[in-house]
Amino acid sequence: SLEGWDCISTCSGLCAEPREKTIPKGLFIAMVITSLQYVLVLLAGTAISPGKHPWEDWSDGTLPSIARSCGSVMSISLLVASLAGNAGQYLSEFIEGSYLLQGAAEVDIVPRVLGKQLPKSGVPYMANTAQLFIILWLMTFDFSDILVFDNFFCANGIAMEFAAFFVLRWKRPDLERPFKAPGMLLPLFVPASAIIVVVWFNCFFGKAMLVNASAFALGIPYGLWVAAKSRKEHEEGHAKSAFDCWVEDDD
């Protein structure tokens, strides 16, 4: 899917030449494959059933209906592809979240118990367990509400990534960076930011509003506390940022 492209960042240490070759090449190939997949599936669906299922009337469940009209083989193939795609996205997001929780526990911004790992494999089992309980709780909500949660937190995450992109280049322009964003792509931040704002406004309606508003109310002071804690530790010389440690390990 179009989500999950940043999950590779949490396991880049397991890749050979992650910055120089593996990650840029992998992201480019994944983008091409994903784009072709969407285009080819939509073109095939449009061509197979133009009379019975015109594309302008498509809704949830239309593609499976088109597949069923092509026989059991096509229907089963679409089901298997959907299961594999959803499983891959779920597992990548799950692993990313687990390692992020583990790293946060190691720098004392979440309870240290979440950083516990299995001795042989290094799997952060406590972080996995915490995520599992959160997922089980979310399963009690309607699927449409879950989509609202997902869009809300995804939009917030991207907004913070945008902010970090500009703030770091303004405050620390001399830092060594693994990748450079071409200047010609910077105008794309304008429509992307507009889309994020639209998503925000549409996430504060209905039953999901309470969860999203609570996340905002708790997340902002928590983020300010983390920033103040990190700033104090740096001033006292007691800690280094994850980025500083990464640069030292790379050297």
mmCIF file of C-alpha atoms in Angstrom:
data_model
loop_
_atom_site.group_PDB
_atom_site.id
_atom_site.type_symbol
_atom_site.label_atom_id
_atom_site.label_comp_id
_atom_site.label_asym_id
_atom_site.label_seq_id
_atom_site.Cartn_x
_atom_site.Cartn_y
_atom_site.Cartn_z
ATOM 1 C CA SER A 1 0.000 0.000 0.000
ATOM 2 C CA LEU A 2 0.990 3.658 0.051
ATOM 3 C CA GLU A 3 1.469 3.445 3.829
ATOM 4 C CA GLY A 4 4.438 1.906 5.553
ATOM 5 C CA TRP A 5 7.197 3.353 3.384
ATOM 6 C CA ASP A 6 9.028 4.643 6.469
ATOM 7 C CA CYS A 7 8.919 1.305 8.333
ATOM 8 C CA ILE A 8 12.308 0.361 6.889
ATOM 9 C CA SER A 9 13.958 3.052 9.026
ATOM 10 C CA THR A 10 13.563 0.966 12.187
ATOM 11 C CA CYS A 11 15.450 -2.019 10.775
ATOM 12 C CA SER A 12 17.977 -0.271 8.517
ATOM 13 C CA GLY A 13 20.751 -1.600 10.758
ATOM 14 C CA LEU A 14 19.993 -5.086 9.439
ATOM 15 C CA CYS A 15 20.619 -4.010 5.816
ATOM 16 C CA ALA A 16 23.923 -4.048 3.962
ATOM 17 C CA GLU A 17 24.775 -0.551 2.688
ATOM 18 C CA PRO A 18 21.412 0.912 3.772
ATOM 19 C CA ARG A 19 22.140 4.546 2.911
ATOM 20 C CA GLU A 20 24.333 4.006 -0.128
ATOM 21 C CA LYS A 21 22.290 1.491 -2.081
ATOM 22 C CA THR A 22 19.786 -0.801 -0.378
ATOM 23 C CA ILE A 23 17.135 1.597 0.985
ATOM 24 C CA PRO A 24 17.046 4.114 -1.922
ATOM 25 C CA LYS A 25 16.930 1.299 -4.469
ATOM 26 C CA GLY A 26 14.317 -0.646 -2.498
ATOM 27 C CA LEU A 27 12.056 2.385 -2.012
ATOM 28 C CA PHE A 28 12.238 3.269 -5.711
ATOM 29 C CA ILE A 29 11.435 -0.282 -6.829
ATOM 30 C CA ALA A 30 8.598 -0.540 -4.290
ATOM 31 C CA MET A 31 7.111 2.747 -5.520
ATOM 32 C CA VAL A 32 7.182 1.556 -9.146
ATOM 33 C CA ILE A 33 5.658 -1.836 -8.294
ATOM 34 C CA THR A 34 2.934 -0.313 -6.098
ATOM 35 C CA SER A 35 2.010 2.287 -8.719
ATOM 36 C CA LEU A 36 1.856 -0.315 -11.487
ATOM 37 C CA GLN A 37 -0.229 -2.590 -9.284
ATOM 38 C CA TYR A 38 -2.830 0.109 -8.675
ATOM 39 C CA VAL A 39 -2.962 1.201 -12.310
ATOM 40 C CA LEU A 40 -3.133 -2.311 -13.798
ATOM 41 C CA VAL A 41 -5.797 -3.536 -11.362
ATOM 42 C CA LEU A 42 -7.980 -0.481 -11.939
ATOM 43 C CA LEU A 43 -7.572 -0.670 -15.729
ATOM 44 C CA ALA A 44 -8.392 -4.381 -15.745
ATOM 45 C CA GLY A 45 -11.439 -3.847 -13.515
ATOM 46 C CA THR A 46 -12.670 -1.031 -15.747
ATOM 47 C CA ALA A 47 -12.233 -3.066 -18.940
ATOM 48 C CA ILE A 48 -13.763 -6.321 -17.656
ATOM 49 C CA SER A 49 -17.160 -4.973 -16.629
ATOM 50 C CA PRO A 50 -17.857 -1.562 -18.223
ATOM 51 C CA GLY A 51 -21.593 -2.163 -18.458
ATOM 52 C CA LYS A 52 -22.459 -3.888 -15.199
ATOM 53 C CA HIS A 53 -19.971 -2.015 -13.018
ATOM 54 C CA PRO A 54 -19.103 1.394 -14.569
ATOM 55 C CA TRP A 55 -16.110 2.926 -12.812
ATOM 56 C CA GLU A 56 -17.992 6.079 -11.803
ATOM 57 C CA ASP A 57 -20.348 3.927 -9.675
ATOM 58 C CA TRP A 58 -17.620 1.955 -7.896
ATOM 59 C CA SER A 59 -17.807 1.634 -4.106
ATOM 60 C CA ASP A 60 -16.443 -0.642 -1.376
ATOM 61 C CA GLY A 61 -16.592 -4.253 -2.558
ATOM 62 C CA THR A 62 -16.813 -3.521 -6.291
ATOM 63 C CA LEU A 63 -13.475 -5.118 -7.210
ATOM 64 C CA PRO A 64 -14.339 -8.444 -5.508
ATOM 65 C CA SER A 65 -17.665 -8.422 -7.372
ATOM 66 C CA ILE A 66 -15.834 -7.936 -10.675
ATOM 67 C CA ALA A 67 -13.418 -10.738 -9.786
ATOM 68 C CA ARG A 68 -16.300 -13.120 -9.028
ATOM 69 C CA SER A 69 -17.744 -12.442 -12.455
ATOM 70 C CA CYS A 70 -14.470 -13.736 -13.967
ATOM 71 C CA GLY A 71 -14.674 -17.121 -12.251
ATOM 72 C CA SER A 72 -13.501 -18.770 -9.061
ATOM 73 C CA VAL A 73 -9.789 -18.669 -9.971
ATOM 74 C CA MET A 74 -9.762 -14.883 -10.315
ATOM 75 C CA SER A 75 -11.845 -14.461 -7.165
ATOM 76 C CA ILE A 76 -9.518 -16.664 -5.097
ATOM 77 C CA SER A 77 -6.449 -14.947 -6.552
ATOM 78 C CA LEU A 78 -7.767 -11.538 -5.544
ATOM 79 C CA LEU A 79 -8.534 -12.822 -2.035
ATOM 80 C CA VAL A 80 -5.028 -14.282 -1.619
ATOM 81 C CA ALA A 81 -3.414 -11.084 -2.913
ATOM 82 C CA SER A 82 -5.506 -9.013 -0.516
ATOM 83 C CA LEU A 83 -4.591 -11.231 2.453
ATOM 84 C CA ALA A 84 -0.881 -11.113 1.594
ATOM 85 C CA GLY A 85 -0.892 -7.349 1.096
ATOM 86 C CA ASN A 86 -2.747 -6.618 4.319
ATOM 87 C CA ALA A 87 -0.574 -9.052 6.292
ATOM 88 C CA GLY A 88 2.600 -7.476 4.942
ATOM 89 C CA GLN A 89 1.479 -3.962 5.795
ATOM 90 C CA TYR A 90 0.236 -4.990 9.241
ATOM 91 C CA LEU A 91 3.447 -6.814 10.144
ATOM 92 C CA SER A 92 5.689 -3.994 8.896
ATOM 93 C CA GLU A 93 3.761 -1.413 10.928
ATOM 94 C CA PHE A 94 3.690 -3.745 13.953
ATOM 95 C CA ILE A 95 7.461 -4.346 13.839
ATOM 96 C CA GLU A 96 8.131 -0.641 13.350
ATOM 97 C CA GLY A 97 6.023 0.265 16.369
ATOM 98 C CA SER A 98 7.676 -2.385 18.532
ATOM 99 C CA TYR A 99 11.194 -1.211 17.834
ATOM 100 C CA LEU A 100 10.177 2.422 18.309
ATOM 101 C CA LEU A 101 8.739 1.549 21.728
ATOM 102 C CA GLN A 102 11.866 -0.376 22.612
ATOM 103 C CA GLY A 103 14.075 2.558 21.636
ATOM 104 C CA ALA A 104 11.885 4.972 23.591
ATOM 105 C CA ALA A 105 12.202 2.727 26.649
ATOM 106 C CA GLU A 106 15.986 2.699 26.339
ATOM 107 C CA VAL A 107 16.106 6.506 26.571
ATOM 108 C CA ASP A 108 13.577 6.610 29.442
ATOM 109 C CA ILE A 109 10.713 8.418 27.755
ATOM 110 C CA VAL A 110 8.350 5.448 28.198
ATOM 111 C CA PRO A 111 8.372 2.799 30.966
ATOM 112 C CA ARG A 112 11.550 0.711 30.824
ATOM 113 C CA VAL A 113 9.558 -2.507 30.926
ATOM 114 C CA LEU A 114 8.607 -1.919 27.275
ATOM 115 C CA GLY A 115 12.262 -2.296 26.307
ATOM 116 C CA LYS A 116 12.612 -5.910 27.484
ATOM 117 C CA GLN A 117 13.801 -8.349 24.801
ATOM 118 C CA LEU A 118 14.066 -12.086 24.398
ATOM 119 C CA PRO A 119 17.673 -13.089 25.175
ATOM 120 C CA LYS A 120 18.346 -15.135 22.024
ATOM 121 C CA SER A 121 16.439 -13.348 19.272
ATOM 122 C CA GLY A 122 16.318 -9.819 20.679
ATOM 123 C CA VAL A 123 12.567 -9.577 19.958
ATOM 124 C CA PRO A 124 11.001 -6.734 22.023
ATOM 125 C CA TYR A 125 8.282 -8.958 23.447
ATOM 126 C CA MET A 126 6.930 -6.437 25.960
ATOM 127 C CA ALA A 127 6.475 -3.808 23.248
ATOM 128 C CA ASN A 128 4.752 -6.439 21.094
ATOM 129 C CA THR A 129 2.417 -7.287 23.973
ATOM 130 C CA ALA A 130 1.554 -3.632 24.590
ATOM 131 C CA GLN A 131 0.699 -3.162 20.916
ATOM 132 C CA LEU A 132 -1.416 -6.306 20.925
ATOM 133 C CA PHE A 133 -3.570 -4.984 23.785
ATOM 134 C CA ILE A 134 -4.014 -1.657 21.971
ATOM 135 C CA ILE A 135 -5.078 -3.480 18.801
ATOM 136 C CA LEU A 136 -7.541 -5.654 20.719
ATOM 137 C CA TRP A 137 -9.052 -2.494 22.219
ATOM 138 C CA LEU A 138 -9.355 -0.867 18.795
ATOM 139 C CA MET A 139 -11.169 -3.934 17.485
ATOM 140 C CA THR A 140 -14.119 -2.963 19.666
ATOM 141 C CA PHE A 141 -14.686 0.106 17.447
ATOM 142 C CA ASP A 142 -16.471 0.294 14.127
ATOM 143 C CA PHE A 143 -14.186 -0.106 11.104
ATOM 144 C CA SER A 144 -14.999 3.411 9.880
ATOM 145 C CA ASP A 145 -13.855 4.809 13.240
ATOM 146 C CA ILE A 146 -10.617 2.832 12.997
ATOM 147 C CA LEU A 147 -9.975 4.429 9.598
ATOM 148 C CA VAL A 148 -10.479 7.858 11.194
ATOM 149 C CA PHE A 149 -7.955 7.006 13.944
ATOM 150 C CA ASP A 150 -5.470 5.766 11.377
ATOM 151 C CA ASN A 151 -5.821 8.848 9.180
ATOM 152 C CA PHE A 152 -5.558 11.159 12.177
ATOM 153 C CA PHE A 153 -2.360 9.667 13.604
ATOM 154 C CA CYS A 154 -0.841 9.228 10.149
ATOM 155 C CA ALA A 155 -1.500 12.894 9.325
ATOM 156 C CA ASN A 156 0.027 13.979 12.635
ATOM 157 C CA GLY A 157 3.101 11.847 12.041
ATOM 158 C CA ILE A 158 3.651 13.262 8.566
ATOM 159 C CA ALA A 159 3.125 16.815 9.854
ATOM 160 C CA MET A 160 5.848 16.274 12.461
ATOM 161 C CA GLU A 161 8.162 14.820 9.816
ATOM 162 C CA PHE A 162 7.589 17.914 7.671
ATOM 163 C CA ALA A 163 8.322 20.158 10.656
ATOM 164 C CA ALA A 164 11.502 18.246 11.506
ATOM 165 C CA PHE A 165 12.630 18.470 7.873
ATOM 166 C CA PHE A 166 12.559 22.266 7.899
ATOM 167 C CA VAL A 167 13.597 22.883 11.515
ATOM 168 C CA LEU A 168 16.713 20.693 11.287
ATOM 169 C CA ARG A 169 17.822 22.375 8.078
ATOM 170 C CA TRP A 170 17.306 25.768 9.640
ATOM 171 C CA LYS A 171 18.940 25.108 13.023
ATOM 172 C CA ARG A 172 21.570 22.538 12.021
ATOM 173 C CA PRO A 173 22.385 23.093 8.335
ATOM 174 C CA ASP A 174 25.885 21.581 8.611
ATOM 175 C CA LEU A 175 24.774 18.129 9.771
ATOM 176 C CA GLU A 176 25.786 15.220 7.589
ATOM 177 C CA ARG A 177 22.675 13.860 5.871
ATOM 178 C CA PRO A 178 22.256 10.487 4.169
ATOM 179 C CA PHE A 179 19.859 11.876 1.548
ATOM 180 C CA LYS A 180 19.181 15.248 -0.013
ATOM 181 C CA ALA A 181 15.776 16.484 -1.155
ATOM 182 C CA PRO A 182 16.018 18.234 -4.551
ATOM 183 C CA GLY A 183 14.961 21.876 -4.356
ATOM 184 C CA MET A 184 12.518 21.405 -7.215
ATOM 185 C CA LEU A 185 10.438 19.076 -4.988
ATOM 186 C CA LEU A 186 9.968 21.588 -2.150
ATOM 187 C CA PRO A 187 6.775 23.150 -3.661
ATOM 188 C CA LEU A 188 5.115 19.744 -3.176
ATOM 189 C CA PHE A 189 4.996 20.493 0.563
ATOM 190 C CA VAL A 190 2.231 23.037 -0.101
ATOM 191 C CA PRO A 191 -0.440 20.653 -1.496
ATOM 192 C CA ALA A 192 0.688 17.921 0.920
ATOM 193 C CA SER A 193 0.193 20.270 3.876
ATOM 194 C CA ALA A 194 -3.238 21.264 2.555
ATOM 195 C CA ILE A 195 -4.265 17.595 2.404
ATOM 196 C CA ILE A 196 -3.087 17.078 5.996
ATOM 197 C CA VAL A 197 -5.217 20.024 7.160
ATOM 198 C CA VAL A 198 -8.280 18.578 5.394
ATOM 199 C CA VAL A 199 -7.670 15.204 7.052
ATOM 200 C CA TRP A 200 -7.399 16.888 10.457
ATOM 201 C CA PHE A 201 -10.737 18.672 10.103
ATOM 202 C CA ASN A 202 -12.485 15.476 9.031
ATOM 203 C CA CYS A 203 -11.127 13.540 12.011
ATOM 204 C CA PHE A 204 -12.947 15.591 14.646
ATOM 205 C CA PHE A 205 -16.456 14.421 13.911
ATOM 206 C CA GLY A 206 -18.478 11.468 15.141
ATOM 207 C CA LYS A 207 -17.533 8.905 17.781
ATOM 208 C CA ALA A 208 -13.831 9.023 16.902
ATOM 209 C CA MET A 209 -13.607 12.659 18.000
ATOM 210 C CA LEU A 210 -13.220 11.717 21.678
ATOM 211 C CA VAL A 211 -10.222 9.449 21.061
ATOM 212 C CA ASN A 212 -8.534 11.926 18.720
ATOM 213 C CA ALA A 213 -9.124 14.870 21.067
ATOM 214 C CA SER A 214 -7.752 12.831 23.987
ATOM 215 C CA ALA A 215 -4.673 11.935 21.964
ATOM 216 C CA PHE A 216 -4.111 15.620 21.243
ATOM 217 C CA ALA A 217 -4.652 16.604 24.886
ATOM 218 C CA LEU A 218 -2.214 13.982 26.169
ATOM 219 C CA GLY A 219 0.249 13.982 23.296
ATOM 220 C CA ILE A 220 1.121 17.688 23.272
ATOM 221 C CA PRO A 221 2.215 17.950 26.945
ATOM 222 C CA TYR A 222 3.964 14.582 26.669
ATOM 223 C CA GLY A 223 5.893 15.766 23.615
ATOM 224 C CA LEU A 224 6.862 18.997 25.367
ATOM 225 C CA TRP A 225 8.072 16.973 28.368
ATOM 226 C CA VAL A 226 10.188 14.712 26.139
ATOM 227 C CA ALA A 227 11.712 17.719 24.381
ATOM 228 C CA ALA A 228 12.490 19.456 27.690
ATOM 229 C CA LYS A 229 14.006 16.259 29.116
ATOM 230 C CA SER A 230 16.192 15.755 26.063
ATOM 231 C CA ARG A 231 17.312 19.398 26.066
ATOM 232 C CA LYS A 232 18.221 19.256 29.770
ATOM 233 C CA GLU A 233 20.208 16.034 29.380
ATOM 234 C CA HIS A 234 22.121 17.452 26.434
ATOM 235 C CA GLU A 235 22.958 20.622 28.350
ATOM 236 C CA GLU A 236 24.239 18.531 31.260
ATOM 237 C CA GLY A 237 26.175 16.250 28.921
ATOM 238 C CA HIS A 238 24.424 13.115 30.183
ATOM 239 C CA ALA A 239 22.881 11.901 26.961
ATOM 240 C CA LYS A 240 23.150 11.902 23.195
ATOM 241 C CA SER A 241 20.402 11.865 20.651
ATOM 242 C CA ALA A 242 19.677 8.777 18.586
ATOM 243 C CA PHE A 243 20.956 10.672 15.537
ATOM 244 C CA ASP A 244 24.270 11.486 17.272
ATOM 245 C CA CYS A 245 24.744 7.828 18.254
ATOM 246 C CA TRP A 246 23.964 6.748 14.689
ATOM 247 C CA VAL A 247 26.558 9.120 13.237
ATOM 248 C CA GLU A 248 29.203 7.922 15.736
ATOM 249 C CA ASP A 249 28.484 4.264 14.965
ATOM 250 C CA ASP A 250 28.691 4.994 11.244
ATOM 251 C CA ASP A 251 32.103 6.621 11.705
#
